[in-house]
CSV table of C-alpha atoms (C1' of nucleotides) in Angstrom, one decimal:
chain,number,residue,atom,x,y,z
A,1,MET,CA,0.0,0.0,0.0
A,2,PHE,CA,2.6,2.5,1.1
A,3,GLU,CA,5.7,0.9,-0.4
A,4,GLU,CA,6.7,3.6,-2.8
A,5,SER,CA,6.1,6.7,-0.8
A,6,GLY,CA,9.6,6.9,0.8
A,7,LEU,CA,7.9,7.9,4.0
A,8,PRO,CA,8.0,5.6,7.1
A,9,LEU,CA,4.9,3.3,7.1
A,10,TYR,CA,3.4,4.8,10.2
A,11,LYS,CA,3.7,8.3,8.7
A,12,SER,CA,2.0,7.2,5.5
A,13,LEU,CA,-0.9,5.8,7.5
A,14,TYR,CA,-1.0,9.0,9.6
A,15,GLU,CA,-1.2,11.2,6.5
A,16,LYS,CA,-3.8,8.9,4.9
A,17,LEU,CA,-6.1,9.0,8.0
A,18,ARG,CA,-5.5,12.7,8.5
A,19,ARG,CA,-6.5,13.4,5.0
A,20,GLN,CA,-9.6,11.3,5.3
A,21,ILE,CA,-10.6,13.2,8.4
A,22,GLU,CA,-9.9,16.6,6.9
A,23,GLU,CA,-11.9,15.6,3.8
A,24,GLY,CA,-14.8,14.6,5.8
A,25,ILE,CA,-14.7,10.9,5.0
A,26,TYR,CA,-14.6,10.3,8.7
A,27,ARG,CA,-16.7,12.8,10.6
A,28,SER,CA,-16.6,14.1,14.1
A,29,GLY,CA,-17.8,11.3,16.4
A,30,ASP,CA,-17.2,8.5,13.9
A,31,LEU,CA,-15.1,5.5,14.9
A,32,LEU,CA,-11.9,4.8,12.9
A,33,PRO,CA,-11.4,1.2,11.9
A,34,SER,CA,-9.9,-0.7,14.9
A,35,GLU,CA,-6.2,-1.2,15.3
A,36,ASN,CA,-6.5,-4.8,14.3
A,37,GLU,CA,-8.6,-3.9,11.2
A,38,LEU,CA,-6.1,-1.2,10.1
A,39,SER,CA,-3.3,-3.7,10.8
A,40,ALA,CA,-4.9,-6.3,8.5
A,41,LEU,CA,-6.1,-3.8,5.9
A,42,TYR,CA,-2.6,-2.4,5.2
A,43,GLY,CA,-0.5,-5.3,6.2
A,44,LEU,CA,1.2,-3.5,9.1
A,45,ALA,CA,2.1,-4.7,12.6
A,46,ARG,CA,-0.3,-3.4,15.2
A,47,SER,CA,2.4,-1.3,16.9
A,48,THR,CA,3.0,0.5,13.6
A,49,VAL,CA,-0.7,1.3,13.4
A,50,ARG,CA,-0.5,2.4,17.0
A,51,ASN,CA,2.3,4.7,16.2
A,52,ALA,CA,0.2,6.4,13.5
A,53,LEU,CA,-2.8,6.7,15.8
A,54,ASP,CA,-0.8,8.0,18.7
A,55,ARG,CA,0.3,10.9,16.5
A,56,LEU,CA,-3.3,11.6,15.4
A,57,VAL,CA,-4.1,11.7,19.1
A,58,ASN,CA,-1.2,14.0,19.8
A,59,ASP,CA,-2.3,16.3,17.0
A,60,GLY,CA,-5.9,16.4,18.2
A,61,PHE,CA,-7.6,14.6,15.4
A,62,ILE,CA,-8.8,11.6,17.4
A,63,VAL,CA,-9.3,10.5,20.9
A,64,LYS,CA,-9.0,6.9,22.0
A,65,GLN,CA,-11.2,5.1,24.4
A,66,GLN,CA,-10.4,1.7,25.8
A,67,GLY,CA,-13.0,-0.9,24.9
A,68,ARG,CA,-14.6,1.4,22.3
A,69,GLY,CA,-12.2,2.6,19.7
A,70,SER,CA,-10.6,5.6,18.1
A,71,ILE,CA,-13.1,8.4,17.9
A,72,VAL,CA,-12.7,11.2,15.4
A,73,LYS,CA,-12.6,14.7,16.9
A,74,GLY,CA,-12.7,16.4,13.5
A,75,LYS,CA,-10.5,19.4,14.1
A,76,ALA,CA,-6.9,19.7,14.9
A,77,LYS,CA,-5.5,21.6,17.9
A,78,GLY,CA,-3.9,24.9,17.0
A,79,VAL,CA,-0.2,25.5,17.6
A,80,GLY,CA,-0.1,27.2,20.9
A,81,ILE,CA,-2.4,30.2,20.8
A,82,LEU,CA,-3.2,30.8,17.2
A,83,SER,CA,-6.8,30.4,16.6
A,84,LEU,CA,-9.4,32.9,17.7
A,85,LYS,CA,-13.0,33.0,18.4
A,86,SER,CA,-15.7,35.6,18.6
A,87,THR,CA,-17.0,36.4,22.0
A,88,SER,CA,-20.3,37.4,20.5
A,89,SER,CA,-21.0,35.3,17.5
A,90,ALA,CA,-19.4,32.6,15.4
A,91,LEU,CA,-16.4,33.7,13.4
A,92,GLY,CA,-17.9,33.8,10.0
A,93,GLY,CA,-14.6,33.9,8.1
A,94,ASN,CA,-14.7,37.6,7.2
A,95,LEU,CA,-11.0,37.7,8.0
A,96,SER,CA,-8.9,40.2,6.1
A,97,THR,CA,-5.4,41.5,6.4
A,98,ARG,CA,-3.9,44.9,5.7
A,99,LEU,CA,-0.2,45.1,5.2
A,100,ILE,CA,1.2,48.0,7.2
A,101,VAL,CA,4.8,47.3,6.2
A,102,LYS,CA,5.4,45.1,3.2
A,103,PRO,CA,7.9,42.3,3.6
A,104,GLU,CA,11.4,43.8,3.2
A,105,ILE,CA,14.9,42.8,4.0
A,106,ARG,CA,16.6,44.6,6.9
A,107,SER,CA,19.4,44.0,9.3
A,108,TRP,CA,18.5,42.6,12.7
A,109,LYS,CA,18.1,45.0,15.5
A,110,GLU,CA,16.4,43.0,18.2
A,111,ALA,CA,14.0,40.1,18.3
A,112,PHE,CA,11.4,41.1,21.0
A,113,GLY,CA,13.8,40.1,23.8
A,114,TYR,CA,14.7,36.7,22.4
A,115,THR,CA,18.2,35.8,21.4
A,116,ILE,CA,19.0,35.1,17.8
A,117,SER,CA,21.9,33.0,16.6
A,118,GLN,CA,24.9,34.3,14.6
A,119,ASN,CA,23.6,32.4,11.6
A,120,GLU,CA,20.3,34.2,11.8
A,121,ARG,CA,22.0,37.5,12.3
A,122,ASP,CA,24.2,37.0,9.2
A,123,ALA,CA,21.3,36.0,7.0
A,124,GLY,CA,19.5,39.3,7.5
A,125,CYS,CA,15.9,39.8,8.5
A,126,ILE,CA,12.7,39.7,6.6
A,127,TYR,CA,10.4,42.2,8.3
A,128,PHE,CA,6.7,43.0,7.9
A,129,GLU,CA,3.8,44.4,9.9
A,130,ARG,CA,0.2,43.4,9.4
A,131,LEU,CA,-3.2,44.6,10.7
A,132,ARG,CA,-5.8,41.8,10.8
A,133,LEU,CA,-9.5,42.6,10.7
A,134,ILE,CA,-12.5,40.5,11.5
A,135,ASN,CA,-15.7,41.7,9.9
A,136,ASN,CA,-13.8,44.9,9.0
A,137,ARG,CA,-13.0,45.6,12.6
A,138,PRO,CA,-9.3,45.7,13.5
A,139,VAL,CA,-8.4,43.0,16.1
A,140,PHE,CA,-4.7,42.1,15.7
A,141,PHE,CA,-1.7,44.0,14.9
A,142,ASP,CA,1.4,41.9,14.4
A,143,ILE,CA,5.1,42.4,13.6
A,144,THR,CA,6.9,39.4,12.2
A,145,MET,CA,10.6,38.9,11.7
A,146,LEU,CA,12.4,35.8,10.3
A,147,PRO,CA,15.9,35.2,9.0
A,148,ASN,CA,16.4,35.3,5.3
A,149,ILE,CA,17.8,31.8,5.0
A,150,ASN,CA,17.0,30.0,1.8
A,151,LEU,CA,13.7,31.8,1.2
A,152,PRO,CA,13.9,32.8,-2.5
A,153,ARG,CA,11.4,35.3,-3.7
A,154,PHE,CA,9.8,35.5,-0.2
A,155,THR,CA,9.1,39.2,-0.4
A,156,MET,CA,7.2,38.6,-3.7
A,157,HIS,CA,4.4,36.6,-2.0
A,158,LYS,CA,1.2,38.1,-1.1
A,159,LEU,CA,0.7,37.9,2.6
A,160,GLU,CA,-2.8,39.5,2.5
A,161,ASN,CA,-4.8,36.4,2.0
A,162,ALA,CA,-2.5,33.5,2.9
A,163,SER,CA,-1.4,32.5,6.3
A,164,LEU,CA,2.3,32.9,6.8
A,165,PHE,CA,2.5,29.3,8.1
A,166,ASP,CA,0.6,28.0,5.1
A,167,LEU,CA,3.0,29.8,2.8
A,168,LEU,CA,6.1,28.5,4.5
A,169,ARG,CA,4.8,25.0,4.5
A,170,THR,CA,3.6,24.8,0.9
A,171,ALA,CA,6.3,26.9,-0.8
A,172,TYR,CA,9.3,26.1,1.4
A,173,GLN,CA,8.5,22.9,3.2
A,174,ILE,CA,9.0,24.7,6.5
A,175,GLU,CA,6.9,23.5,9.4
A,176,VAL,CA,6.4,24.8,12.9
A,177,THR,CA,7.6,22.3,15.4
A,178,GLY,CA,7.2,24.3,18.6
A,179,GLY,CA,8.1,27.5,20.3
A,180,VAL,CA,7.9,29.8,23.3
A,181,GLN,CA,5.7,32.7,24.0
A,182,HIS,CA,5.3,35.5,26.6
A,183,LEU,CA,2.0,37.3,27.3
A,184,TYR,CA,1.3,40.6,28.8
A,185,ALA,CA,-1.6,42.9,29.4
A,186,LEU,CA,-0.9,46.6,28.8
A,187,LYS,CA,-2.5,49.9,28.0
A,188,ALA,CA,-2.8,50.8,24.3
A,189,ASN,CA,-0.2,53.4,23.2
A,190,LYS,CA,-0.9,56.0,20.5
A,191,GLU,CA,-0.1,53.7,17.6
A,192,LEU,CA,-2.4,50.9,18.9
A,193,GLN,CA,-5.1,53.5,19.7
A,194,GLU,CA,-5.1,54.4,16.1
A,195,TYR,CA,-4.9,50.9,14.7
A,196,PHE,CA,-7.6,49.6,17.0
A,197,GLN,CA,-9.7,52.8,17.2
A,198,VAL,CA,-9.9,52.7,20.9
A,199,LYS,CA,-9.4,55.3,23.7
A,200,ALA,CA,-6.3,55.9,25.7
A,201,GLY,CA,-5.9,53.4,28.5
A,202,HIS,CA,-7.7,50.6,26.7
A,203,PRO,CA,-6.4,47.2,27.8
A,204,VAL,CA,-4.6,45.3,25.1
A,205,LEU,CA,-3.1,41.9,25.1
A,206,GLN,CA,0.5,41.4,23.8
A,207,LEU,CA,2.0,38.1,22.7
A,208,ASN,CA,5.7,37.7,21.9
A,209,ARG,CA,6.7,34.5,20.3
A,210,LYS,CA,9.8,32.6,19.2
A,211,ILE,CA,8.7,29.8,16.9
A,212,GLU,CA,10.8,26.8,16.1
A,213,THR,CA,10.7,25.1,12.7
A,214,ASN,CA,11.8,21.9,11.2
A,215,ARG,CA,14.9,23.7,9.8
A,216,PRO,CA,17.4,23.5,12.7
A,217,GLY,CA,18.4,27.0,13.8
A,218,MET,CA,15.7,28.8,11.9
A,219,HIS,CA,13.1,30.6,14.0
A,220,ILE,CA,10.2,33.0,13.4
A,221,TYR,CA,9.9,35.9,15.8
A,222,SER,CA,6.7,37.7,16.2
A,223,LYS,CA,4.9,40.3,18.4
A,224,VAL,CA,1.1,40.4,18.3
A,225,PHE,CA,-1.2,42.9,19.9
A,226,CYS,CA,-4.8,41.9,20.3
A,227,ASN,CA,-7.9,43.9,21.1
A,228,THR,CA,-9.9,41.4,23.2
A,229,GLN,CA,-12.9,43.6,23.6
A,230,GLU,CA,-15.0,41.7,21.0
A,231,TYR,CA,-12.8,38.7,20.2
A,232,ALA,CA,-10.9,36.6,22.7
A,233,LEU,CA,-7.6,34.9,22.0
A,234,PHE,CA,-8.5,31.3,21.8
A,235,GLY,CA,-6.4,28.1,21.9
A,236,THR,CA,-6.5,24.4,22.4
A,237,PHE,CA,-3.7,22.4,23.8
B,1,MET,CA,12.4,-2.7,40.1
B,2,PHE,CA,8.9,-1.5,39.6
B,3,GLU,CA,7.0,-4.7,40.3
B,4,GLU,CA,5.0,-3.6,43.3
B,5,SER,CA,4.0,-0.1,42.4
B,6,GLY,CA,0.8,-1.1,40.7
B,7,LEU,CA,1.6,1.4,37.9
B,8,PRO,CA,2.4,0.3,34.4
B,9,LEU,CA,6.1,-0.3,34.0
B,10,TYR,CA,6.6,2.5,31.4
B,11,LYS,CA,4.8,5.0,33.8
B,12,SER,CA,7.0,4.0,36.7
B,13,LEU,CA,10.1,4.6,34.6
B,14,TYR,CA,8.6,7.9,33.4
B,15,GLU,CA,8.0,9.0,37.0
B,16,LYS,CA,11.5,7.9,38.1
B,17,LEU,CA,13.3,9.8,35.3
B,18,ARG,CA,11.0,12.8,35.7
B,19,ARG,CA,11.8,12.9,39.4
B,20,GLN,CA,15.5,12.6,38.7
B,21,ILE,CA,15.3,15.5,36.2
B,22,GLU,CA,13.3,17.7,38.5
B,23,GLU,CA,15.7,16.9,41.5
B,24,GLY,CA,18.7,17.9,39.4
B,25,ILE,CA,20.2,14.5,39.2
B,26,TYR,CA,20.2,15.0,35.5
B,27,ARG,CA,20.8,18.5,34.5
B,28,SER,CA,20.0,20.5,31.4
B,29,GLY,CA,22.2,19.3,28.6
B,30,ASP,CA,23.0,15.9,30.2
B,31,LEU,CA,22.4,12.7,28.3
B,32,LEU,CA,20.1,10.2,29.8
B,33,PRO,CA,21.3,6.5,29.8
B,34,SER,CA,20.6,5.1,26.3
B,35,GLU,CA,17.5,3.1,25.6
B,36,ASN,CA,19.5,-0.1,25.6
B,37,GLU,CA,21.1,0.8,29.0
B,38,LEU,CA,17.7,1.6,30.6
B,39,SER,CA,16.3,-1.5,29.1
B,40,ALA,CA,19.1,-3.6,30.7
B,41,LEU,CA,19.2,-1.6,33.9
B,42,TYR,CA,15.5,-2.1,34.7
B,43,GLY,CA,14.9,-5.4,32.9
B,44,LEU,CA,12.4,-3.8,30.4
B,45,ALA,CA,11.9,-4.3,26.7
B,46,ARG,CA,13.2,-1.5,24.7
B,47,SER,CA,9.8,-0.5,23.5
B,48,THR,CA,8.6,-0.1,27.1
B,49,VAL,CA,11.6,2.2,27.7
B,50,ARG,CA,10.7,4.1,24.5
B,51,ASN,CA,7.2,4.5,25.7
B,52,ALA,CA,8.4,6.2,28.9
B,53,LEU,CA,10.9,8.4,26.9
B,54,ASP,CA,8.3,9.4,24.4
B,55,ARG,CA,6.2,10.8,27.2
B,56,LEU,CA,9.1,12.7,28.6
B,57,VAL,CA,9.6,14.2,25.1
B,58,ASN,CA,6.0,15.0,24.9
B,59,ASP,CA,6.0,16.7,28.3
B,60,GLY,CA,9.1,18.7,27.3
B,61,PHE,CA,11.6,17.1,29.8
B,62,ILE,CA,13.9,15.7,27.1
B,63,VAL,CA,14.6,16.0,23.4
B,64,LYS,CA,15.9,13.1,21.4
B,65,GLN,CA,18.6,13.1,18.8
B,66,GLN,CA,19.2,10.2,16.5
B,67,GLY,CA,22.8,9.0,16.8
B,68,ARG,CA,23.4,10.9,20.0
B,69,GLY,CA,20.9,10.2,22.7
B,70,SER,CA,18.2,11.6,25.0
B,71,ILE,CA,19.1,15.1,26.0
B,72,VAL,CA,17.7,16.6,29.2
B,73,LYS,CA,16.0,20.0,28.7
B,74,GLY,CA,15.7,20.6,32.4
B,75,LYS,CA,12.3,22.2,32.5
B,76,ALA,CA,9.0,21.0,31.3
B,77,LYS,CA,6.8,22.8,29.0
B,78,GLY,CA,3.7,24.1,30.7
B,79,VAL,CA,0.4,22.7,29.8
B,80,GLY,CA,-0.7,25.3,27.4
B,81,ILE,CA,0.1,28.5,29.2
B,82,LEU,CA,0.9,27.7,32.7
B,83,SER,CA,4.5,28.4,33.6
B,84,LEU,CA,5.8,31.8,34.2
B,85,LYS,CA,9.0,33.7,34.1
B,86,SER,CA,10.3,36.8,35.5
B,87,THR,CA,10.7,39.7,33.2
B,88,SER,CA,13.6,41.1,35.2
B,89,SER,CA,15.5,38.2,36.6
B,90,ALA,CA,15.4,34.4,36.9
B,91,LEU,CA,12.6,33.1,38.9
B,92,GLY,CA,14.3,32.0,42.1
B,93,GLY,CA,11.6,29.8,43.4
B,94,ASN,CA,10.2,32.1,46.0
B,95,LEU,CA,6.8,31.1,44.9
B,96,SER,CA,4.1,31.0,47.6
B,97,THR,CA,0.4,30.6,47.7
B,98,ARG,CA,-2.2,32.1,49.9
B,99,LEU,CA,-5.6,30.3,50.0
B,100,ILE,CA,-8.3,32.9,49.7
B,101,VAL,CA,-11.1,30.4,49.8
B,102,LYS,CA,-10.2,26.9,51.0
B,103,PRO,CA,-11.3,23.9,49.0
B,104,GLU,CA,-15.0,23.3,49.8
B,105,ILE,CA,-17.8,21.4,48.2
B,106,ARG,CA,-20.5,23.5,46.6
B,107,SER,CA,-23.2,23.1,44.0
B,108,TRP,CA,-22.4,24.3,40.5
B,109,LYS,CA,-23.4,27.7,39.4
B,110,GLU,CA,-21.5,28.3,36.2
B,111,ALA,CA,-18.2,27.4,34.8
B,112,PHE,CA,-16.7,30.5,33.3
B,113,GLY,CA,-18.8,30.2,30.2
B,114,TYR,CA,-18.0,26.6,29.5
B,115,THR,CA,-20.7,23.9,29.5
B,116,ILE,CA,-20.5,21.2,32.1
B,117,SER,CA,-22.0,17.7,31.8
B,118,GLN,CA,-24.9,16.4,33.8
B,119,ASN,CA,-22.4,14.0,35.5
B,120,GLU,CA,-20.3,16.8,36.6
B,121,ARG,CA,-23.3,18.8,37.8
B,122,ASP,CA,-24.6,15.9,39.8
B,123,ALA,CA,-21.2,15.2,41.5
B,124,GLY,CA,-21.0,18.7,43.0
B,125,CYS,CA,-18.2,21.2,42.7
B,126,ILE,CA,-14.9,21.5,44.6
B,127,TYR,CA,-14.2,25.2,44.7
B,128,PHE,CA,-11.2,27.2,45.8
B,129,GLU,CA,-9.5,30.5,45.3
B,130,ARG,CA,-5.8,31.2,45.5
B,131,LEU,CA,-3.5,34.1,45.4
B,132,ARG,CA,0.0,33.3,44.1
B,133,LEU,CA,2.9,35.4,45.1
B,134,ILE,CA,6.4,35.6,43.7
B,135,ASN,CA,9.0,37.0,46.0
B,136,ASN,CA,6.1,38.1,48.2
B,137,ARG,CA,4.5,40.1,45.4
B,138,PRO,CA,1.0,39.0,44.3
B,139,VAL,CA,1.0,37.9,40.6
B,140,PHE,CA,-1.8,35.5,40.1
B,141,PHE,CA,-5.3,35.2,41.4
B,142,ASP,CA,-7.1,32.1,40.3
B,143,ILE,CA,-10.5,30.5,40.9
B,144,THR,CA,-10.6,26.7,40.3
B,145,MET,CA,-13.6,24.4,40.1
B,146,LEU,CA,-13.7,20.7,39.5
B,147,PRO,CA,-16.3,18.0,39.9
B,148,ASN,CA,-16.2,16.0,43.0
B,149,ILE,CA,-15.9,12.6,41.3
B,150,ASN,CA,-14.0,10.0,43.2
B,151,LEU,CA,-11.7,12.4,44.9
B,152,PRO,CA,-11.6,11.1,48.5
B,153,ARG,CA,-10.2,13.5,51.1
B,154,PHE,CA,-9.5,16.1,48.4
B,155,THR,CA,-10.4,19.0,50.6
B,156,MET,CA,-7.9,17.8,53.2
B,157,HIS,CA,-4.8,18.3,51.0
B,158,LYS,CA,-2.7,21.4,51.3
B,159,LEU,CA,-2.8,23.4,48.2
B,160,GLU,CA,-0.4,25.9,49.5
B,161,ASN,CA,2.8,24.3,48.4
B,162,ALA,CA,1.8,21.6,45.9
B,163,SER,CA,0.7,22.2,42.4
B,164,LEU,CA,-2.9,21.1,41.8
B,165,PHE,CA,-1.8,19.1,38.8
B,166,ASP,CA,0.9,17.3,40.8
B,167,LEU,CA,-1.6,16.5,43.5
B,168,LEU,CA,-4.1,15.1,41.0
B,169,ARG,CA,-1.4,13.1,39.2
B,170,THR,CA,0.3,11.6,42.2
B,171,ALA,CA,-2.6,11.0,44.6
B,172,TYR,CA,-5.4,10.2,42.1
B,173,GLN,CA,-3.6,9.2,38.8
B,174,ILE,CA,-5.4,12.1,37.1
B,175,GLU,CA,-3.5,13.5,34.2
B,176,VAL,CA,-4.2,16.5,32.0
B,177,THR,CA,-4.7,15.5,28.4
B,178,GLY,CA,-5.6,18.8,26.8
B,179,GLY,CA,-8.0,21.6,27.0
B,180,VAL,CA,-9.2,24.9,25.7
B,181,GLN,CA,-8.5,28.4,26.9
B,182,HIS,CA,-9.6,32.0,26.2
B,183,LEU,CA,-7.6,35.1,26.9
B,184,TYR,CA,-8.5,38.6,27.5
B,185,ALA,CA,-6.9,41.9,28.6
B,186,LEU,CA,-9.0,44.0,30.9
B,187,LYS,CA,-8.9,46.7,33.6
B,188,ALA,CA,-8.5,45.6,37.2
B,189,ASN,CA,-11.7,45.8,39.2
B,190,LYS,CA,-11.8,46.7,42.8
B,191,GLU,CA,-11.2,43.1,44.0
B,192,LEU,CA,-8.2,42.7,41.7
B,193,GLN,CA,-6.9,46.2,42.7
B,194,GLU,CA,-6.8,45.0,46.2
B,195,TYR,CA,-5.2,41.6,45.6
B,196,PHE,CA,-2.6,43.0,43.2
B,197,GLN,CA,-2.2,46.3,45.0
B,198,VAL,CA,-2.5,48.3,41.8
B,199,LYS,CA,-4.3,51.4,40.8
B,200,ALA,CA,-7.7,51.6,39.0
B,201,GLY,CA,-7.4,50.9,35.3
B,202,HIS,CA,-4.3,48.8,35.6
B,203,PRO,CA,-4.3,46.3,32.7
B,204,VAL,CA,-4.7,42.7,33.8
B,205,LEU,CA,-4.6,39.5,31.8
B,206,GLN,CA,-7.5,37.0,32.2
B,207,LEU,CA,-7.3,33.4,31.3
B,208,ASN,CA,-10.3,31.0,31.3
B,209,ARG,CA,-9.7,27.4,30.8
B,210,LYS,CA,-11.5,24.1,30.5
B,211,ILE,CA,-9.0,21.3,31.0
B,212,GLU,CA,-9.5,17.7,29.9
B,213,THR,CA,-8.2,14.8,31.9
B,214,ASN,CA,-7.6,11.1,31.4
B,215,ARG,CA,-10.8,10.5,33.2
B,216,PRO,CA,-13.4,10.7,30.5
B,217,GLY,CA,-16.0,13.4,31.2
B,218,MET,CA,-14.0,15.0,34.1
B,219,HIS,CA,-12.8,18.5,33.5
B,220,ILE,CA,-11.1,21.2,35.5
B,221,TYR,CA,-12.4,24.7,35.1
B,222,SER,CA,-10.3,27.7,36.1
B,223,LYS,CA,-10.1,31.4,35.8
B,224,VAL,CA,-6.8,33.1,36.3
B,225,PHE,CA,-6.0,36.7,36.5
B,226,CYS,CA,-2.4,37.8,36.1
B,227,ASN,CA,-0.6,41.0,36.8
B,228,THR,CA,1.9,41.1,34.0
B,229,GLN,CA,3.7,44.2,35.2
B,230,GLU,CA,6.8,42.3,36.5
B,231,TYR,CA,6.1,38.8,35.4
B,232,ALA,CA,4.9,37.6,32.0
B,233,LEU,CA,2.8,34.6,31.4
B,234,PHE,CA,5.1,32.2,29.7
B,235,GLY,CA,4.5,29.0,27.8
B,236,THR,CA,6.1,26.6,25.4
B,237,PHE,CA,4.2,24.7,22.8
C,1,DG,C1',33.2,1.0,13.7
C,2,DA,C1',30.6,1.3,17.8
C,3,DG,C1',26.7,3.2,19.7
C,4,DT,C1',22.5,5.9,19.4
C,5,DG,C1',17.7,6.6,18.4
C,6,DG,C1',14.1,5.4,14.4
C,7,DT,C1',11.3,2.0,12.4
C,8,DC,C1',9.0,-2.4,12.2
C,9,DT,C1',7.5,-7.2,13.1
C,10,DA,C1',4.8,-11.1,15.5
C,11,DG,C1',3.4,-12.4,18.9
C,12,DA,C1',1.1,-12.2,24.2
C,13,DC,C1',-1.9,-11.0,28.1
C,14,DC,C1',-4.8,-7.6,30.2
C,15,DA,C1',-8.7,-4.1,31.4
C,16,DC,C1',-12.5,-2.2,29.7
C,17,DC,C1',-17.0,-1.5,26.9
C,18,DC,C1',-21.0,-3.2,24.8
C,19,DG,C1',-24.6,-6.2,23.4
D,1,DG,C1',-18.3,-13.3,25.2
D,2,DG,C1',-16.3,-10.9,21.6
D,3,DG,C1',-14.0,-6.9,20.4
D,4,DT,C1',-11.5,-2.8,21.7
D,5,DG,C1',-7.5,-0.3,23.2
D,6,DG,C1',-3.4,-0.7,26.9
D,7,DT,C1',0.7,-2.8,28.1
D,8,DC,C1',4.7,-5.7,27.2
D,9,DT,C1',8.2,-8.8,25.3
D,10,DA,C1',12.2,-10.2,22.1
D,11,DG,C1',13.8,-9.8,18.5
D,12,DA,C1',15.4,-7.3,13.7
D,13,DC,C1',17.4,-3.8,10.4
D,14,DC,C1',18.2,1.1,9.4
D,15,DA,C1',20.0,6.1,9.6
D,16,DC,C1',22.6,8.9,12.1
D,17,DT,C1',26.5,10.8,15.2
D,18,DC,C1',30.8,10.6,17.0
D,19,DC,C1',35.5,9.1,17.4
DNA sequence: GAGTGGTCTAGACCACCCG
DNA sequence: GGGTGGTCTAGACCACTCC
């Protein structure tokens, strides 16, 4: 079944099941085939099947229940805090992005308090600022910096409509593997007052992050301000 | 070695290694004994050892490197956002807790906006409030509620010096498996002004969480307020 | 080349859920 | 009682790191 993919068998099975869940072939609440069935179906040892299922559990696609089976959850967990949710109504998808500073190459100054490696410093810095709007109301303002390591034509891509992480994964095979973040509550300064159209003293949430990728030594640094008046920062873990 | 603990073998090994890391017997950067060494040392199959090590990886205590070994990270990742870090200096461990409301059994009123199951409602609610201080300065104020399901003598335990999660894990074999959280920035109200000794309008971070456990249908509900003036909320993912 | 973790097999027995 | 996932064993070969 998976002989020619080049991937480990458990990873092929993981990808296959993940795809089937994301495409709706298995829906939330459905049971996956049992471990023994999958084992027989694809000619794999049960522990290989378990390896694939364990990763689906870890990534939030399924939960297991002894005596019952593997139950599809239907949506993956976000990476740290990334998703968001309306406090008043369901987020309809009216998400838009306004580029405040287009991606440009700079030299590094600082990285929101995180330390950068000499490699990253030498490569130079891709810098951009974005304002994110939900239903045409500004909710996020973020500053992103990443080292310009083997990212040909990065500054040519549109960041308006695509997620940075989607772009990195599909165009450069860069995946987020983890990271660290710091959170603060603070009063809006003049710039944020203007972006968010709020009064002085308005409480704003700030999120600094250093994100690890599958490229050793390559990190993404970002600072995000969030107006939580109407929308809460939301995450699963 | 682990015959009489009643725990699964991999879990006993996990706890043993975790303890050794937390006690500093293995320090950050050290290599753990190899899988084959641990296997021989404790008379376990290698896959049982790997099960324990995989969980240490998952919980952030070690990282593995093919061809080298299992490298101790030294500190665990928090569950979602849980850990904290000084913005000015290293957190020296002067962490103390003041119980504002001692654990008591109540009936459920609400769960910070999350929905609770009928089972949880029927079981009643263990409720407590804590103020957490770092170097004698108040930093967190949290309200915790959990269903009183099979938790004998829970209200007898001291919550001053032990983490709730450590208590649940060691005394009741309850482990956190995931959860959902919502974050807000807001102005301190009168109660928070008093607890944190800050002025009116001071920005405060609020964190609502519904935490899943390995007991199906049992959740922990908590609301945390954080004064991020000196200490940031900190998390790895 | 010796040792490490990564992948994989083919079994076994157990605890748990459901009909 | 039959099927499920949970735990565990005893092997094997591979990719990688380090000396």
